Amino acid sequence: MVLRKKKIAPCCSLEEVRKRFIDQMGTHMETEGLPRIAGRLFGLMILELEPISFGDLAHRLGVSRGSISTNSRLIEAKGLIERVSMEGERQDFFRLAEQPYVNMMRGVAARMGETLKSIVEARASLPSNATREDARLQEAEHFFETAVASLADLTTKLCAREPSGEHVS
């Protein structure tokens, strides 16, 4: 599916657009099996150019510090955000990770690779008279091989893109 970018007249203030985007990211990530707050946190980090303190994240998203702690660890482990220290500050700060979308695709590819491995092992273990099961597993194997290869190509293309240059190191 290719979405065409089209410029539309602004309908809302920047803050309204930001809030809507952050909430939509929460819904999208929830659809993928992650907590809604993890998606909202990721959405906020996409929009922010500077690192944000742990406490400010909780305040801006209107959630508890415990929720920020749990969900920041979750999306940090997925390579979507990173923890940074700021000189003279005692609390943690976070920013969007370098190439978070590449990291996201690598995670998807790794999970699909594990599924492929299970399929290959199941096929190898089938008795010789299980032809119908073998055919079904062969179809699944082809799908997952193709998907993993396609994700590897996508990751390579994404890595080749110039970074946005917005990171402050």
PDB file of C-alpha atoms in Angstrom:
ATOM      1  CA  MET A   1       0.000   0.000   0.000  1.00  0.00           C
ATOM      2  CA  VAL A   2       1.464   3.331  -1.051  1.00  0.00           C
ATOM      3  CA  LEU A   3       0.062   6.447   0.512  1.00  0.00           C
ATOM      4  CA  ARG A   4       0.533   9.587  -1.492  1.00  0.00           C
ATOM      5  CA  LYS A   5       1.543  12.668   0.385  1.00  0.00           C
ATOM      6  CA  LYS A   6      -0.838  15.453  -0.303  1.00  0.00           C
ATOM      7  CA  LYS A   7      -0.737  18.834   1.270  1.00  0.00           C
ATOM      8  CA  ILE A   8      -3.989  19.753   2.891  1.00  0.00           C
ATOM      9  CA  ALA A   9      -4.958  22.987   4.499  1.00  0.00           C
ATOM     10  CA  PRO A  10      -4.221  23.028   8.222  1.00  0.00           C
ATOM     11  CA  CYS A  11      -7.369  22.396  10.199  1.00  0.00           C
ATOM     12  CA  CYS A  12      -6.010  22.659  13.667  1.00  0.00           C
ATOM     13  CA  SER A  13      -3.302  24.147  15.806  1.00  0.00           C
ATOM     14  CA  LEU A  14       0.089  22.468  16.018  1.00  0.00           C
ATOM     15  CA  GLU A  15      -0.763  21.264  19.523  1.00  0.00           C
ATOM     16  CA  GLU A  16      -3.998  19.650  18.301  1.00  0.00           C
ATOM     17  CA  VAL A  17      -2.155  17.894  15.461  1.00  0.00           C
ATOM     18  CA  ARG A  18       0.553  16.698  17.879  1.00  0.00           C
ATOM     19  CA  LYS A  19      -2.023  15.387  20.381  1.00  0.00           C
ATOM     20  CA  ARG A  20      -3.961  13.567  17.664  1.00  0.00           C
ATOM     21  CA  PHE A  21      -0.774  12.009  16.249  1.00  0.00           C
ATOM     22  CA  ILE A  22       0.427  10.870  19.687  1.00  0.00           C
ATOM     23  CA  ASP A  23      -2.962   9.313  20.453  1.00  0.00           C
ATOM     24  CA  GLN A  24      -3.092   7.608  17.040  1.00  0.00           C
ATOM     25  CA  MET A  25       0.372   6.120  17.584  1.00  0.00           C
ATOM     26  CA  GLY A  26      -0.927   4.691  20.854  1.00  0.00           C
ATOM     27  CA  THR A  27      -3.815   3.059  19.018  1.00  0.00           C
ATOM     28  CA  HIS A  28      -1.547   1.708  16.249  1.00  0.00           C
ATOM     29  CA  MET A  29       0.941   0.191  18.697  1.00  0.00           C
ATOM     30  CA  GLU A  30      -1.901  -1.289  20.749  1.00  0.00           C
ATOM     31  CA  THR A  31      -3.128  -3.014  17.578  1.00  0.00           C
ATOM     32  CA  GLU A  32       0.360  -4.542  17.318  1.00  0.00           C
ATOM     33  CA  GLY A  33       0.071  -5.977  20.828  1.00  0.00           C
ATOM     34  CA  LEU A  34       1.959  -3.305  22.741  1.00  0.00           C
ATOM     35  CA  PRO A  35       0.535  -1.116  25.489  1.00  0.00           C
ATOM     36  CA  ARG A  36      -1.183   2.035  24.255  1.00  0.00           C
ATOM     37  CA  ILE A  37       1.089   4.194  26.414  1.00  0.00           C
ATOM     38  CA  ALA A  38       4.151   2.683  24.674  1.00  0.00           C
ATOM     39  CA  GLY A  39       2.756   3.907  21.361  1.00  0.00           C
ATOM     40  CA  ARG A  40       1.907   7.323  22.760  1.00  0.00           C
ATOM     41  CA  LEU A  41       5.421   7.581  24.179  1.00  0.00           C
ATOM     42  CA  PHE A  42       6.913   6.611  20.813  1.00  0.00           C
ATOM     43  CA  GLY A  43       4.658   9.130  19.052  1.00  0.00           C
ATOM     44  CA  LEU A  44       5.822  11.912  21.354  1.00  0.00           C
ATOM     45  CA  MET A  45       9.461  10.972  20.834  1.00  0.00           C
ATOM     46  CA  ILE A  46       9.029  11.058  17.037  1.00  0.00           C
ATOM     47  CA  LEU A  47       7.917  14.676  17.291  1.00  0.00           C
ATOM     48  CA  GLU A  48      10.467  15.895  19.831  1.00  0.00           C
ATOM     49  CA  LEU A  49      13.838  17.161  18.663  1.00  0.00           C
ATOM     50  CA  GLU A  50      15.447  17.430  22.098  1.00  0.00           C
ATOM     51  CA  PRO A  51      15.791  14.808  24.836  1.00  0.00           C
ATOM     52  CA  ILE A  52      12.889  14.796  27.313  1.00  0.00           C
ATOM     53  CA  SER A  53      13.238  14.105  31.024  1.00  0.00           C
ATOM     54  CA  PHE A  54      11.559  11.144  32.646  1.00  0.00           C
ATOM     55  CA  GLY A  55       9.366  13.417  34.751  1.00  0.00           C
ATOM     56  CA  ASP A  56       8.410  15.606  31.797  1.00  0.00           C
ATOM     57  CA  LEU A  57       7.322  12.529  29.833  1.00  0.00           C
ATOM     58  CA  ALA A  58       4.951  11.530  32.631  1.00  0.00           C
ATOM     59  CA  HIS A  59       3.574  15.058  32.878  1.00  0.00           C
ATOM     60  CA  ARG A  60       3.147  15.607  29.124  1.00  0.00           C
ATOM     61  CA  LEU A  61       1.459  12.263  28.537  1.00  0.00           C
ATOM     62  CA  GLY A  62      -0.629  12.545  31.698  1.00  0.00           C
ATOM     63  CA  VAL A  63       0.442   9.161  33.055  1.00  0.00           C
ATOM     64  CA  SER A  64       2.223   7.884  36.142  1.00  0.00           C
ATOM     65  CA  ARG A  65       5.994   7.728  36.448  1.00  0.00           C
ATOM     66  CA  GLY A  66       5.616   3.955  36.872  1.00  0.00           C
ATOM     67  CA  SER A  67       3.894   3.736  33.500  1.00  0.00           C
ATOM     68  CA  ILE A  68       6.688   5.765  31.893  1.00  0.00           C
ATOM     69  CA  SER A  69       9.269   3.517  33.544  1.00  0.00           C
ATOM     70  CA  THR A  70       7.653   0.308  32.272  1.00  0.00           C
ATOM     71  CA  ASN A  71       6.905   1.534  28.765  1.00  0.00           C
ATOM     72  CA  SER A  72      10.161   3.401  28.198  1.00  0.00           C
ATOM     73  CA  ARG A  73      12.059   0.193  29.039  1.00  0.00           C
ATOM     74  CA  LEU A  74       9.845  -1.728  26.620  1.00  0.00           C
ATOM     75  CA  ILE A  75      10.394   0.531  23.622  1.00  0.00           C
ATOM     76  CA  GLU A  76      14.018   1.166  24.563  1.00  0.00           C
ATOM     77  CA  ALA A  77      14.602  -2.608  24.354  1.00  0.00           C
ATOM     78  CA  LYS A  78      13.081  -2.547  20.860  1.00  0.00           C
ATOM     79  CA  GLY A  79      15.575   0.136  19.809  1.00  0.00           C
ATOM     80  CA  LEU A  80      12.946   2.834  19.272  1.00  0.00           C
ATOM     81  CA  ILE A  81      14.147   5.285  21.919  1.00  0.00           C
ATOM     82  CA  GLU A  82      17.357   5.674  23.849  1.00  0.00           C
ATOM     83  CA  ARG A  83      18.235   6.856  27.328  1.00  0.00           C
ATOM     84  CA  VAL A  84      20.682   9.737  27.509  1.00  0.00           C
ATOM     85  CA  SER A  85      22.297  11.539  30.394  1.00  0.00           C
ATOM     86  CA  MET A  86      22.350  15.294  30.593  1.00  0.00           C
ATOM     87  CA  GLU A  87      25.169  17.082  32.359  1.00  0.00           C
ATOM     88  CA  GLY A  88      24.125  18.248  35.803  1.00  0.00           C
ATOM     89  CA  GLU A  89      20.847  16.270  35.757  1.00  0.00           C
ATOM     90  CA  ARG A  90      20.081  13.327  38.018  1.00  0.00           C
ATOM     91  CA  GLN A  91      17.035  11.972  36.212  1.00  0.00           C
ATOM     92  CA  ASP A  92      16.995  10.035  32.959  1.00  0.00           C
ATOM     93  CA  PHE A  93      16.285  11.716  29.637  1.00  0.00           C
ATOM     94  CA  PHE A  94      15.049  10.008  26.474  1.00  0.00           C
ATOM     95  CA  ARG A  95      15.167  10.706  22.769  1.00  0.00           C
ATOM     96  CA  LEU A  96      14.278   8.921  19.560  1.00  0.00           C
ATOM     97  CA  ALA A  97      16.935   6.297  18.807  1.00  0.00           C
ATOM     98  CA  GLU A  98      19.183   6.481  15.779  1.00  0.00           C
ATOM     99  CA  GLN A  99      17.293   4.741  12.952  1.00  0.00           C
ATOM    100  CA  PRO A 100      14.346   3.542  15.059  1.00  0.00           C
ATOM    101  CA  TYR A 101      12.457   2.280  12.004  1.00  0.00           C
ATOM    102  CA  VAL A 102      15.401   0.109  10.953  1.00  0.00           C
ATOM    103  CA  ASN A 103      15.476  -1.295  14.490  1.00  0.00           C
ATOM    104  CA  MET A 104      11.740  -1.954  14.251  1.00  0.00           C
ATOM    105  CA  MET A 105      12.180  -3.898  10.991  1.00  0.00           C
ATOM    106  CA  ARG A 106      15.097  -5.857  12.425  1.00  0.00           C
ATOM    107  CA  GLY A 107      12.856  -6.932  15.308  1.00  0.00           C
ATOM    108  CA  VAL A 108      10.093  -8.039  12.940  1.00  0.00           C
ATOM    109  CA  ALA A 109      12.623  -9.932  10.808  1.00  0.00           C
ATOM    110  CA  ALA A 110      14.103 -11.667  13.867  1.00  0.00           C
ATOM    111  CA  ARG A 111      10.671 -12.833  15.046  1.00  0.00           C
ATOM    112  CA  MET A 112       9.778 -14.059  11.552  1.00  0.00           C
ATOM    113  CA  GLY A 113      13.142 -15.827  11.362  1.00  0.00           C
ATOM    114  CA  GLU A 114      12.334 -17.690  14.588  1.00  0.00           C
ATOM    115  CA  THR A 115       8.967 -18.723  13.145  1.00  0.00           C
ATOM    116  CA  LEU A 116      10.703 -19.911   9.971  1.00  0.00           C
ATOM    117  CA  LYS A 117      13.105 -21.979  12.061  1.00  0.00           C
ATOM    118  CA  SER A 118      10.161 -23.675  13.820  1.00  0.00           C
ATOM    119  CA  ILE A 119       8.521 -24.443  10.469  1.00  0.00           C
ATOM    120  CA  VAL A 120      11.724 -25.944   9.051  1.00  0.00           C
ATOM    121  CA  GLU A 121      12.169 -28.081  12.180  1.00  0.00           C
ATOM    122  CA  ALA A 122       8.553 -29.277  11.991  1.00  0.00           C
ATOM    123  CA  ARG A 123       8.932 -30.224   8.320  1.00  0.00           C
ATOM    124  CA  ALA A 124      12.131 -32.125   9.031  1.00  0.00           C
ATOM    125  CA  SER A 125      10.387 -34.056  11.816  1.00  0.00           C
ATOM    126  CA  LEU A 126       7.332 -35.133   9.798  1.00  0.00           C
ATOM    127  CA  PRO A 127       6.882 -38.819   9.035  1.00  0.00           C
ATOM    128  CA  SER A 128       7.102 -39.654   5.331  1.00  0.00           C
ATOM    129  CA  ASN A 129       3.354 -40.288   5.022  1.00  0.00           C
ATOM    130  CA  ALA A 130       2.408 -36.741   6.204  1.00  0.00           C
ATOM    131  CA  THR A 131       2.238 -35.303   2.691  1.00  0.00           C
ATOM    132  CA  ARG A 132      -0.645 -32.904   3.324  1.00  0.00           C
ATOM    133  CA  GLU A 133       1.021 -31.468   6.412  1.00  0.00           C
ATOM    134  CA  ASP A 134       4.306 -31.194   4.534  1.00  0.00           C
ATOM    135  CA  ALA A 135       2.626 -29.277   1.714  1.00  0.00           C
ATOM    136  CA  ARG A 136       1.052 -26.821   4.166  1.00  0.00           C
ATOM    137  CA  LEU A 137       4.317 -26.343   6.032  1.00  0.00           C
ATOM    138  CA  GLN A 138       6.176 -25.911   2.740  1.00  0.00           C
ATOM    139  CA  GLU A 139       3.775 -23.102   1.811  1.00  0.00           C
ATOM    140  CA  ALA A 140       4.363 -21.438   5.196  1.00  0.00           C
ATOM    141  CA  GLU A 141       8.113 -21.910   4.823  1.00  0.00           C
ATOM    142  CA  HIS A 142       8.062 -20.189   1.434  1.00  0.00           C
ATOM    143  CA  PHE A 143       6.080 -17.270   2.864  1.00  0.00           C
ATOM    144  CA  PHE A 144       8.409 -16.758   5.828  1.00  0.00           C
ATOM    145  CA  GLU A 145      11.575 -17.153   3.715  1.00  0.00           C
ATOM    146  CA  THR A 146      10.259 -14.522   1.309  1.00  0.00           C
ATOM    147  CA  ALA A 147       9.203 -12.203   4.136  1.00  0.00           C
ATOM    148  CA  VAL A 148      12.548 -12.459   5.947  1.00  0.00           C
ATOM    149  CA  ALA A 149      14.455 -11.795   2.710  1.00  0.00           C
ATOM    150  CA  SER A 150      12.199  -8.836   1.884  1.00  0.00           C
ATOM    151  CA  LEU A 151      12.662  -7.381   5.356  1.00  0.00           C
ATOM    152  CA  ALA A 152      16.438  -7.732   4.991  1.00  0.00           C
ATOM    153  CA  ASP A 153      16.224  -5.778   1.715  1.00  0.00           C
ATOM    154  CA  LEU A 154      14.021  -3.147   3.347  1.00  0.00           C
ATOM    155  CA  THR A 155      16.431  -2.794   6.260  1.00  0.00           C
ATOM    156  CA  THR A 156      19.329  -2.315   3.842  1.00  0.00           C
ATOM    157  CA  LYS A 157      17.405   0.394   1.969  1.00  0.00           C
ATOM    158  CA  LEU A 158      16.450   2.151   5.192  1.00  0.00           C
ATOM    159  CA  CYS A 159      20.041   2.039   6.465  1.00  0.00           C
ATOM    160  CA  ALA A 160      21.230   3.648   3.239  1.00  0.00           C
ATOM    161  CA  ARG A 161      19.013   6.689   3.770  1.00  0.00           C
ATOM    162  CA  GLU A 162      20.630   9.722   5.258  1.00  0.00           C
ATOM    163  CA  PRO A 163      19.600  10.317   8.868  1.00  0.00           C
ATOM    164  CA  SER A 164      17.483  13.386   9.524  1.00  0.00           C
ATOM    165  CA  GLY A 165      20.357  15.098  11.278  1.00  0.00           C
ATOM    166  CA  GLU A 166      18.179  16.115  14.193  1.00  0.00           C
ATOM    167  CA  HIS A 167      20.115  14.207  16.866  1.00  0.00           C
ATOM    168  CA  VAL A 168      22.147  16.233  19.256  1.00  0.00           C
ATOM    169  CA  SER A 169      25.023  14.113  20.536  1.00  0.00           C
TER     170      SER A 169
END
